XYZ file of N, CA, C and O in Angstrom:
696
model
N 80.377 30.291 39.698
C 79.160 29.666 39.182
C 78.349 29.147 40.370
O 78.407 27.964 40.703
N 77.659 29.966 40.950
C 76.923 29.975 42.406
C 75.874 28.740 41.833
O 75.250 28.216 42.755
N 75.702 28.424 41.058
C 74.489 27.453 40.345
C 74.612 26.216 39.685
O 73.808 25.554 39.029
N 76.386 25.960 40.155
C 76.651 24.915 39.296
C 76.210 23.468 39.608
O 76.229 22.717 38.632
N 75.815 22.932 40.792
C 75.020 22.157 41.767
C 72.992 21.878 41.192
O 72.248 20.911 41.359
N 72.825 22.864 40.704
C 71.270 23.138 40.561
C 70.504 22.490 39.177
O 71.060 22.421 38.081
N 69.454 22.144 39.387
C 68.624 21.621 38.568
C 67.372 22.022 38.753
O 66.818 22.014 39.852
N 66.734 22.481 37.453
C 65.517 23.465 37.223
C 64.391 22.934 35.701
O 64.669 22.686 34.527
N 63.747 22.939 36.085
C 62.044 22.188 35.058
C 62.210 23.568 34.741
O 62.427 24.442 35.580
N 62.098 23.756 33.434
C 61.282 24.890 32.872
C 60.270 24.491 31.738
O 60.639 24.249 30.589
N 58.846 24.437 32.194
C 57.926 23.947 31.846
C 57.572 24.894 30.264
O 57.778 26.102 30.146
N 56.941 23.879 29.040
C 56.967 24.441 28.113
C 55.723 23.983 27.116
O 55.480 22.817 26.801
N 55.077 25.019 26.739
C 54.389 24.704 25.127
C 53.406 25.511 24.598
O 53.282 26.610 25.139
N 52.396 25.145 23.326
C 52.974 26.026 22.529
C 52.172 27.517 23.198
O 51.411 27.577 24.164
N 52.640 28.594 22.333
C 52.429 30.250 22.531
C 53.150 30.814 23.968
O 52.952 31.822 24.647
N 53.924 29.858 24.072
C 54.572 30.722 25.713
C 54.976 31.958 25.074
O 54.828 32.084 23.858
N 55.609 33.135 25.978
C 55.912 34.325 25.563
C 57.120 33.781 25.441
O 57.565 32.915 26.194
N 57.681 34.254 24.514
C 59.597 33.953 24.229
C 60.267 34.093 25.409
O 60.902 33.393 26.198
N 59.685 35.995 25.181
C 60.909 36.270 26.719
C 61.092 35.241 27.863
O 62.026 34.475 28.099
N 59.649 35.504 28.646
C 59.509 35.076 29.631
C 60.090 33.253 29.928
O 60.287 32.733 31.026
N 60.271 32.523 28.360
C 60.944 31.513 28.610
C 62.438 31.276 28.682
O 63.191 30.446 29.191
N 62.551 32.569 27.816
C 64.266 32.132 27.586
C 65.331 33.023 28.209
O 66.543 32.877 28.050
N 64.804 33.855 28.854
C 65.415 34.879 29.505
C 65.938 34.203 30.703
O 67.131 34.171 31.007
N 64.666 33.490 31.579
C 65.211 32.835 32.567
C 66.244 31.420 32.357
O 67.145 31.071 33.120
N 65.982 31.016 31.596
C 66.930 29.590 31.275
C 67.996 30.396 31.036
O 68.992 30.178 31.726
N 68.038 31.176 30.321
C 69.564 31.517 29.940
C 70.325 32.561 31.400
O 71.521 32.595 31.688
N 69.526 33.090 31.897
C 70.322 33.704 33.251
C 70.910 32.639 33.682
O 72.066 32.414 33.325
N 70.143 31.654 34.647
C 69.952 30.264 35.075
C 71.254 29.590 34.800
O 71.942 29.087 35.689
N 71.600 29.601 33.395
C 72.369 29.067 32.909
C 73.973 29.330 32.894
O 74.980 28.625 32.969
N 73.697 30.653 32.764
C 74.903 32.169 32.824
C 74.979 31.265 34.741
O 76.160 30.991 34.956
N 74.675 31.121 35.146
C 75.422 30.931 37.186
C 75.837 29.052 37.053
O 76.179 28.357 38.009
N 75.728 28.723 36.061
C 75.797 27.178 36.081
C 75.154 26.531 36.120
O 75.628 25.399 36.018
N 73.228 26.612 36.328
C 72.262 25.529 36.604
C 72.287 24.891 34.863
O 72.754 25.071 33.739
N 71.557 24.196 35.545
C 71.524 22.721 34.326
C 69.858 22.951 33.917
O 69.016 22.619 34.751
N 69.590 23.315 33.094
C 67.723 23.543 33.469
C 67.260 22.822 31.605
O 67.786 22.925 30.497
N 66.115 22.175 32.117
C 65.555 21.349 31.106
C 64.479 21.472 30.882
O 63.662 21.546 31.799
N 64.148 21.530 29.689
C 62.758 21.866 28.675
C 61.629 20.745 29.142
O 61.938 19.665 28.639
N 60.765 20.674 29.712
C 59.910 20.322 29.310
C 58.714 20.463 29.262
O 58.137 21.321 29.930
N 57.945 19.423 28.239
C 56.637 19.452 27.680
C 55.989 18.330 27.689
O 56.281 17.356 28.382
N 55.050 18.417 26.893
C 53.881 16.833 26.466
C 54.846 15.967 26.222
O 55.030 15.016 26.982
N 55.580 16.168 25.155
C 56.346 15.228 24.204
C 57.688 15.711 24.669
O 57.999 16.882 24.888
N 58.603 14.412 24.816
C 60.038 15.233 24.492
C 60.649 15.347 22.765
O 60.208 14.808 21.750
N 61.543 16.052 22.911
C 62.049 16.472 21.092
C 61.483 16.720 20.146
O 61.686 16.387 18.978
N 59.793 18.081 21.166
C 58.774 18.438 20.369
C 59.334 19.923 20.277
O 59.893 20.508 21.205
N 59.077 20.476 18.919
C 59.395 22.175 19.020
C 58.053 22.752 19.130
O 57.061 22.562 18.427
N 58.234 23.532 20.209
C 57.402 24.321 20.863
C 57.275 25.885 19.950
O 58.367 26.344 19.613
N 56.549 26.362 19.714
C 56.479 28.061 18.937
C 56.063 28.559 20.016
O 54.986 28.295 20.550
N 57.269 29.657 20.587
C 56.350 31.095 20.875
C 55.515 31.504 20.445
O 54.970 31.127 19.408
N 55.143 32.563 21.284
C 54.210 33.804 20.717
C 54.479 34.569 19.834
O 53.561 34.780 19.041
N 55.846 35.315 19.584
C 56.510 35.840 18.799
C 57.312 35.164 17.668
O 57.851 35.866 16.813
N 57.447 33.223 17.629
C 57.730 32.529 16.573
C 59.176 32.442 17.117
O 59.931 32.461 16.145
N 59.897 32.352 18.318
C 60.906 31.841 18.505
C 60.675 30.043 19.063
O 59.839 29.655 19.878
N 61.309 29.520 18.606
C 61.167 27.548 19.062
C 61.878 27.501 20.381
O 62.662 28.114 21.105
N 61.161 26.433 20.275
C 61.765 25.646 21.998
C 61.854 24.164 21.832
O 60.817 23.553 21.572
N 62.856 23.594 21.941
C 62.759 22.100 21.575
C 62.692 21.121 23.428
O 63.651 20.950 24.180
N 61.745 20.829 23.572
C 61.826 20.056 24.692
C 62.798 19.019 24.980
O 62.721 18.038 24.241
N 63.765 18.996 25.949
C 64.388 17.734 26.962
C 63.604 17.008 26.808
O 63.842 16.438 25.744
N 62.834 16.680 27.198
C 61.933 15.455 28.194
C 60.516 15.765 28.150
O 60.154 16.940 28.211
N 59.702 14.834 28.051
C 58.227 14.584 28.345
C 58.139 14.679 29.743
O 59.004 14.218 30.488
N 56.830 15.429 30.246
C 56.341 15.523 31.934
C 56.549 14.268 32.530
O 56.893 14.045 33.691
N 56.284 13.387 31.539
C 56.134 11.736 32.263
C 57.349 10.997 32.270
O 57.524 9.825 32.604
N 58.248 11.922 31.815
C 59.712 11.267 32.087
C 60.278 12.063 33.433
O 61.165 11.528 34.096
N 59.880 13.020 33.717
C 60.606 14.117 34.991
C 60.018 13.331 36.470
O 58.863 13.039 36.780
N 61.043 13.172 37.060
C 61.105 12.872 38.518
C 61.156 14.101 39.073
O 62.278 14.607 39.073
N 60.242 14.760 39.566
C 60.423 15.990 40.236
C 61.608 16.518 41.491
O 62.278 17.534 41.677
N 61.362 14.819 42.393
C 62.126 14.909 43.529
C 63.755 15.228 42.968
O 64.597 15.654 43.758
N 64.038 14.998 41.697
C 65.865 15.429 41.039
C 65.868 16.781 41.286
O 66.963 17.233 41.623
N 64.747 17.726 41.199
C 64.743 18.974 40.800
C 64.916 19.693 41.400
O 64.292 19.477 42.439
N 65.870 21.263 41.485
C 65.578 22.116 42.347
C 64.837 23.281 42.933
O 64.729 23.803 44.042
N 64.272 23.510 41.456
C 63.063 24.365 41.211
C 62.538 24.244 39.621
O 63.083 23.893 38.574
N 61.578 24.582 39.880
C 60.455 25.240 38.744
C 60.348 26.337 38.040
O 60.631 27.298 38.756
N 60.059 26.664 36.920
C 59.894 27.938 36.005
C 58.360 27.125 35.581
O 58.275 25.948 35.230
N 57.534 27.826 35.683
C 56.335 28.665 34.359
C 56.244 29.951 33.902
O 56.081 30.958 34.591
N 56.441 29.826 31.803
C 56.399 30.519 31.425
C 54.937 31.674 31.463
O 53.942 31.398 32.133
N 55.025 32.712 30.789
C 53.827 33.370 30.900
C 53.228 32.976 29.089
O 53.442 31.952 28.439
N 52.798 33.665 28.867
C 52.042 33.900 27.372
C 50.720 32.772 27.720
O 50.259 32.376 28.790
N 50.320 32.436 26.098
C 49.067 31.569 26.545
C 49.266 29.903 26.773
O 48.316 29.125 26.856
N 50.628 29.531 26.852
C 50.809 28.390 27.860
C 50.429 27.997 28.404
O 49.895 26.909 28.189
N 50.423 28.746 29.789
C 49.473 28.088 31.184
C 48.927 27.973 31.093
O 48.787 27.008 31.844
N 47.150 28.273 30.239
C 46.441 27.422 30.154
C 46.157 26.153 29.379
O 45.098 25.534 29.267
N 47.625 25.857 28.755
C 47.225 24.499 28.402
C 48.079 23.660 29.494
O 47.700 22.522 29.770
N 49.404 24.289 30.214
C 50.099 23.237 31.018
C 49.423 23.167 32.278
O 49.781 22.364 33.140
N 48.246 24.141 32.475
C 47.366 23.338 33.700
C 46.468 22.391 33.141
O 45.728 21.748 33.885
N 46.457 22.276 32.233
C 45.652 20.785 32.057
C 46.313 19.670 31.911
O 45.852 18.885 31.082
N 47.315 19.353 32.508
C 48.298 18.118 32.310
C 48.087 17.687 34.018
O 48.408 18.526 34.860
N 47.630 16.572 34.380
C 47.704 16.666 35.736
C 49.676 16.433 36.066
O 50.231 16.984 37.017
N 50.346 15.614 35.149
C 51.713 15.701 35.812
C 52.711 17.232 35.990
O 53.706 17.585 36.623
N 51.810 17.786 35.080
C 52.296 19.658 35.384
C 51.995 19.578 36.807
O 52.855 19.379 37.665
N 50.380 19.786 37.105
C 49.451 19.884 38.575
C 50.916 19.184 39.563
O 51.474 19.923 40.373
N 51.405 17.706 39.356
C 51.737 17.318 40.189
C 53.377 17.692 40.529
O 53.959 17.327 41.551
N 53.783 18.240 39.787
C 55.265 18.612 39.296
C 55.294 20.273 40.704
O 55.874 20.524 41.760
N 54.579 20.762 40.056
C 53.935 22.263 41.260
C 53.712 21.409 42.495
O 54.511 21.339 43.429
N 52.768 20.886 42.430
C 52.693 20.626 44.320
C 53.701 20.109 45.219
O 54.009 20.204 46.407
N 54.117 19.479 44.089
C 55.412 18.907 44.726
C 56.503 20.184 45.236
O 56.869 20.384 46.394
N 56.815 20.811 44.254
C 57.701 21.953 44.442
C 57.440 22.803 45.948
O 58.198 23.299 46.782
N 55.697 22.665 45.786
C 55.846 23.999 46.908
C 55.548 22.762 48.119
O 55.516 23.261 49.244
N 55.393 21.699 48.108
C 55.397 20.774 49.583
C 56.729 20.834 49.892
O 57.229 21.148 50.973
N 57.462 20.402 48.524
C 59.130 20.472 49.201
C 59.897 21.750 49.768
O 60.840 21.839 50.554
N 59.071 22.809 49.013
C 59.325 24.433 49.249
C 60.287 24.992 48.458
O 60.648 26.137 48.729
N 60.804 24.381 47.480
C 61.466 24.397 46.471
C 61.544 25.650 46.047
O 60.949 26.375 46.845
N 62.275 26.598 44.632
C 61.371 27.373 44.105
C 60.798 27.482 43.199
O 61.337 27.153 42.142
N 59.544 27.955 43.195
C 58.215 27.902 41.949
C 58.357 29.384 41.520
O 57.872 30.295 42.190
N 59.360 29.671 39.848
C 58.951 30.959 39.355
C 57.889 30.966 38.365
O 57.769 30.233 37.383
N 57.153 31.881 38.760
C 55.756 32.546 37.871
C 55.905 33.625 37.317
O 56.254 34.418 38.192
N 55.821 34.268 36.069
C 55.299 35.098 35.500
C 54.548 35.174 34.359
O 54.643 34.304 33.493
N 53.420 36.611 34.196
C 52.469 37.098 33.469
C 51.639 36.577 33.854
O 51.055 36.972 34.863
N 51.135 35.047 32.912
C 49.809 34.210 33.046
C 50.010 33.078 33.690
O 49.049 32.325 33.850
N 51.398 32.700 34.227
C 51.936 31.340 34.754
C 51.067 31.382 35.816
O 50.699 30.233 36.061
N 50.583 32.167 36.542
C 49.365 32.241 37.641
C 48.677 30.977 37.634
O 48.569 30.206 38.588
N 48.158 30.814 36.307
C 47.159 29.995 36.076
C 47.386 28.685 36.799
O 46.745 28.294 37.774
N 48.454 28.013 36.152
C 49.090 26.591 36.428
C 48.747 26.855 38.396
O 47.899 26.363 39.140
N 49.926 27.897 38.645
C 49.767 27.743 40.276
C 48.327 28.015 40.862
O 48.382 27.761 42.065
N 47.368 28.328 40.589
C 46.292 28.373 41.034
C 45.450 26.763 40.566
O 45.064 25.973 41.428
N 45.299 26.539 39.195
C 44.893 25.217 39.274
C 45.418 23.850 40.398
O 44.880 22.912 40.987
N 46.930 24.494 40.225
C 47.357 23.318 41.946
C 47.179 23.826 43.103
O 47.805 23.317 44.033
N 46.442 24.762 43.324
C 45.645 24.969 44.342
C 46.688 25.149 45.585
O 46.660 24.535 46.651
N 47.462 25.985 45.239
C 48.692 26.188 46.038
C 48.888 27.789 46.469
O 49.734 28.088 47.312
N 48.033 28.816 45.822
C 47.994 30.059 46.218
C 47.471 30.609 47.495
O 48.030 31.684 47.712
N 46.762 30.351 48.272
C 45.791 30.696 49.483
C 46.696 31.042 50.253
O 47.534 30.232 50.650
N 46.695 32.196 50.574
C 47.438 33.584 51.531
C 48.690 33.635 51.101
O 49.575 34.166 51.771
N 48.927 33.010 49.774
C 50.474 33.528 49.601
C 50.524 35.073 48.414
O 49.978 35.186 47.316
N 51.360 36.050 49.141
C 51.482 37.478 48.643
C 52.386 36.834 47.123
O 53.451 36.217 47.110
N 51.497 37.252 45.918
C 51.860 37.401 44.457
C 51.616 38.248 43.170
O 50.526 38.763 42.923
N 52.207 38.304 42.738
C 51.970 39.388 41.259
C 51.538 38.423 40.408
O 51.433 37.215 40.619
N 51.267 39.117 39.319
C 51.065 38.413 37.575
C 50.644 39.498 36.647
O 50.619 40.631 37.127
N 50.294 39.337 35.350
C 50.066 40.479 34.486
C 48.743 40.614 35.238
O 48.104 39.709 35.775
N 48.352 42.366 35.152
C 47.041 42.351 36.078
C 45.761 41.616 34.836
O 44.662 41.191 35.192
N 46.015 41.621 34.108
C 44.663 40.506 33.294
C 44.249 39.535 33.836
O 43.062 39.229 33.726
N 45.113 38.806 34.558
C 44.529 37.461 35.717
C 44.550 38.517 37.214
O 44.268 37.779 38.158
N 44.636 39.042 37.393
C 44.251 39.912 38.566
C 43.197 39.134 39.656
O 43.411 38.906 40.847
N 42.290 38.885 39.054
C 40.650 38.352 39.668
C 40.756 36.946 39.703
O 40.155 36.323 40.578
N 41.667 36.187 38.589
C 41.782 34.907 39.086
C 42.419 34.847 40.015
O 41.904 34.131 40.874
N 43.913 35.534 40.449
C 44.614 35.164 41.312
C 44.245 35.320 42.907
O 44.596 34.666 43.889
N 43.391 36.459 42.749
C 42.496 37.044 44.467
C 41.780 36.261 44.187
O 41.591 35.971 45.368
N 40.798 35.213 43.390
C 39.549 34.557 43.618
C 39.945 32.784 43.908
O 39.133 31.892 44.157
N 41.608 32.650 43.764
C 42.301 31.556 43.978
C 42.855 32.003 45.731
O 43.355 31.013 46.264
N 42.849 32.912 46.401
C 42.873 33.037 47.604
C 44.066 33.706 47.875
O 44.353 33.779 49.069
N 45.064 34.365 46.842
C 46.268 34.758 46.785
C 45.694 36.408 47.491
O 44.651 36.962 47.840
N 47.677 36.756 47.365
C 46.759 38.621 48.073
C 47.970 39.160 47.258
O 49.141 39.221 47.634
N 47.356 39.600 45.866
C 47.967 40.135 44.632
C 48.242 41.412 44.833
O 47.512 42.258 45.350
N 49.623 41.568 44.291
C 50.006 43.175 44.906
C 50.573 43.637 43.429
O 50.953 42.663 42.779
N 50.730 45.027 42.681
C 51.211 45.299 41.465
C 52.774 45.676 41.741
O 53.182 46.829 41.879
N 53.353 44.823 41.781
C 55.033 45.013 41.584
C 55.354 44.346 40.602
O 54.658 43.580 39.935
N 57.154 44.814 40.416
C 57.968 43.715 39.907
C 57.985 42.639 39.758
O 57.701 42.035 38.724
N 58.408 42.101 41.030
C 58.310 41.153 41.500
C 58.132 40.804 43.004
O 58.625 41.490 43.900
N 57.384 39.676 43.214
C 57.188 39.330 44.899
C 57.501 37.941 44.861
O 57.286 37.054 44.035
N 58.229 37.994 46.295
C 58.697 36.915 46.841
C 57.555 36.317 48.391
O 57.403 36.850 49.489
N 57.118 35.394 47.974
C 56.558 34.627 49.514
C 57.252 33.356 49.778
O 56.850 32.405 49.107
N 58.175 33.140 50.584
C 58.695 31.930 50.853
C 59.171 31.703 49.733
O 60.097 32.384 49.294
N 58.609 30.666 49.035
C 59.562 29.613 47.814
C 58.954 30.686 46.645
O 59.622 30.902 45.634
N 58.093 31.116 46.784
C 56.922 31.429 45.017
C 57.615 32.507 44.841
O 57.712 33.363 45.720
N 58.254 32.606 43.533
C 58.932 33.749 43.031
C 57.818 34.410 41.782
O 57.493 33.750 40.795
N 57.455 35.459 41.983
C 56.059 36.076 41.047
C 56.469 37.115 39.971
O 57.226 37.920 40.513
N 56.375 37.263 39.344
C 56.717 38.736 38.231
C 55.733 39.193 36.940
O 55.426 38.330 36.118
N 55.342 40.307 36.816
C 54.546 40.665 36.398
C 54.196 40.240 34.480
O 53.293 39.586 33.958
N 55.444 41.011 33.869
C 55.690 40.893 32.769
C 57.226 41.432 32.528
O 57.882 42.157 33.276
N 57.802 40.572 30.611
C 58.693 41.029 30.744
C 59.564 41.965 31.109
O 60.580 41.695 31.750
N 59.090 43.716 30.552
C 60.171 44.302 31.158
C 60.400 43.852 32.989
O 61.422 44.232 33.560
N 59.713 43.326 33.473
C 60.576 42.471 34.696
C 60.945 41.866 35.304
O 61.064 41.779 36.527
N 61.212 41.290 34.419
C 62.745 40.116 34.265
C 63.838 39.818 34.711
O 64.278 38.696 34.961
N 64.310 40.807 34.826
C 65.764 41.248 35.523
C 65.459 41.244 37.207
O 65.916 40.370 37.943
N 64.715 42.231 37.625
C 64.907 41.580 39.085
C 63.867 40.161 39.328
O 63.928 39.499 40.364
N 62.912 39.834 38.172
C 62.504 38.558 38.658
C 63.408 37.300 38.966
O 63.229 36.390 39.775
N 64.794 37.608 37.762
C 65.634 36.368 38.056
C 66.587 36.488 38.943
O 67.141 35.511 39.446
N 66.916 37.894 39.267
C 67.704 37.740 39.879
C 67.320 37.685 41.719
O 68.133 37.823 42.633
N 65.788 37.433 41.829
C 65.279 36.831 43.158
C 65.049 35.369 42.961
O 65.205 34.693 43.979
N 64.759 34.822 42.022
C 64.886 33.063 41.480
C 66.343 32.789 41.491
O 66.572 31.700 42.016
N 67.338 33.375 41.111
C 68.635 32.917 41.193
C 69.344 32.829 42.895
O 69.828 31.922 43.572
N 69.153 33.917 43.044
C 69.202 34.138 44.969
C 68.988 33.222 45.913
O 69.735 32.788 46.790
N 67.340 32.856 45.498
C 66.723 32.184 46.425
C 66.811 30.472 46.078
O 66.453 29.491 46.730
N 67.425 30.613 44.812
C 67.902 28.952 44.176
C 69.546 28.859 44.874
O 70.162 27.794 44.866
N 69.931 29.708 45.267
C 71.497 29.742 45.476
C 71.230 29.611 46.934
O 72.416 29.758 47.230
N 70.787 29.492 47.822
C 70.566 29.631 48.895
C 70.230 27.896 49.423
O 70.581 27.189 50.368
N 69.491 27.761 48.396
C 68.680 26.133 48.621
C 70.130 24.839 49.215
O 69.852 23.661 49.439
């Protein structure tokens, strides 16, 4: 259990894509990390996109970031409501000052570009934010997945599998 040491935010609410939320918690989980829901509210159920729930751990305003060892944002239409939380905003900056790791996929772009944390770092996302992510200063490439330093990027579900298993790697390493 290379992960049994680790602690991970996986940021949440409502319309995230299922996959993209629960795929990674549960890999995450499969190596031993400890990873916790949260949202606005804690012991709020969250609906997917597809109508699977998510019951939040903890409210943003209960998370001490500095406990944490990395970050998840989901994709679907989430991110644009968890970039409007400034303790989301501050939860990310923190991550990438500490260098932590920050995983992104599909639309999770969003969040990392509102914290203003993309500028020359090489990333993917679904190409639909394509133009946000080059007009946030990033240098967007169409893969799997890309790794720059801490920011773990992935496009959409079908890639998943090597997205976590470069978030698990690079969390095992920390």
């Amino acid at each position: 259990m290379r992960l049994k040491d680790k602690k991970v935010i996986a940021l949440v609410d409502e319309d995230f894509e299922d996959l993209e939320l629960w795929y990674p918690i549960l890999r995450l989980r499969e190596e031993g990390a400890t990873v916790h829901l949260v949202g606005k509210e804690a012991g709020h159920k969250y609906i997917g996109k597809y109508g699977v729930p998510a019951e939040s751990d903890y409210a943003y305003s209960d998370i001490n970031a500095e406990e944490y060892d990395g970050i998840l944002v989901p994709g679907g239409w989430a991110p644009d409501k968890l970039r409007r939380f400034p303790e989301v905003i501050e939860m990310v900056r923190y991550m990438d000052q500490a260098k932590k790791p920050i995983g992104q996929i599909c639309h999770a772009g969003w969040v990392l570009i509102s914290a203003g944390i993309l500028q020359g770092k090489k990333v993917t996302s679904t190409p639909g934010i394509k133009d946000d992510m080059t007009n946030a200063g990033s240098l967007w490439s169409d893969e799997p997945v890309v790794t720059d330093g801490h920011i773990i990027s992935s496009r959409r579900p079908p890639d998943l599998p090597p997205y976590m298993k470069a978030y698990a790697d690079f969390l095992a390493e920390q």
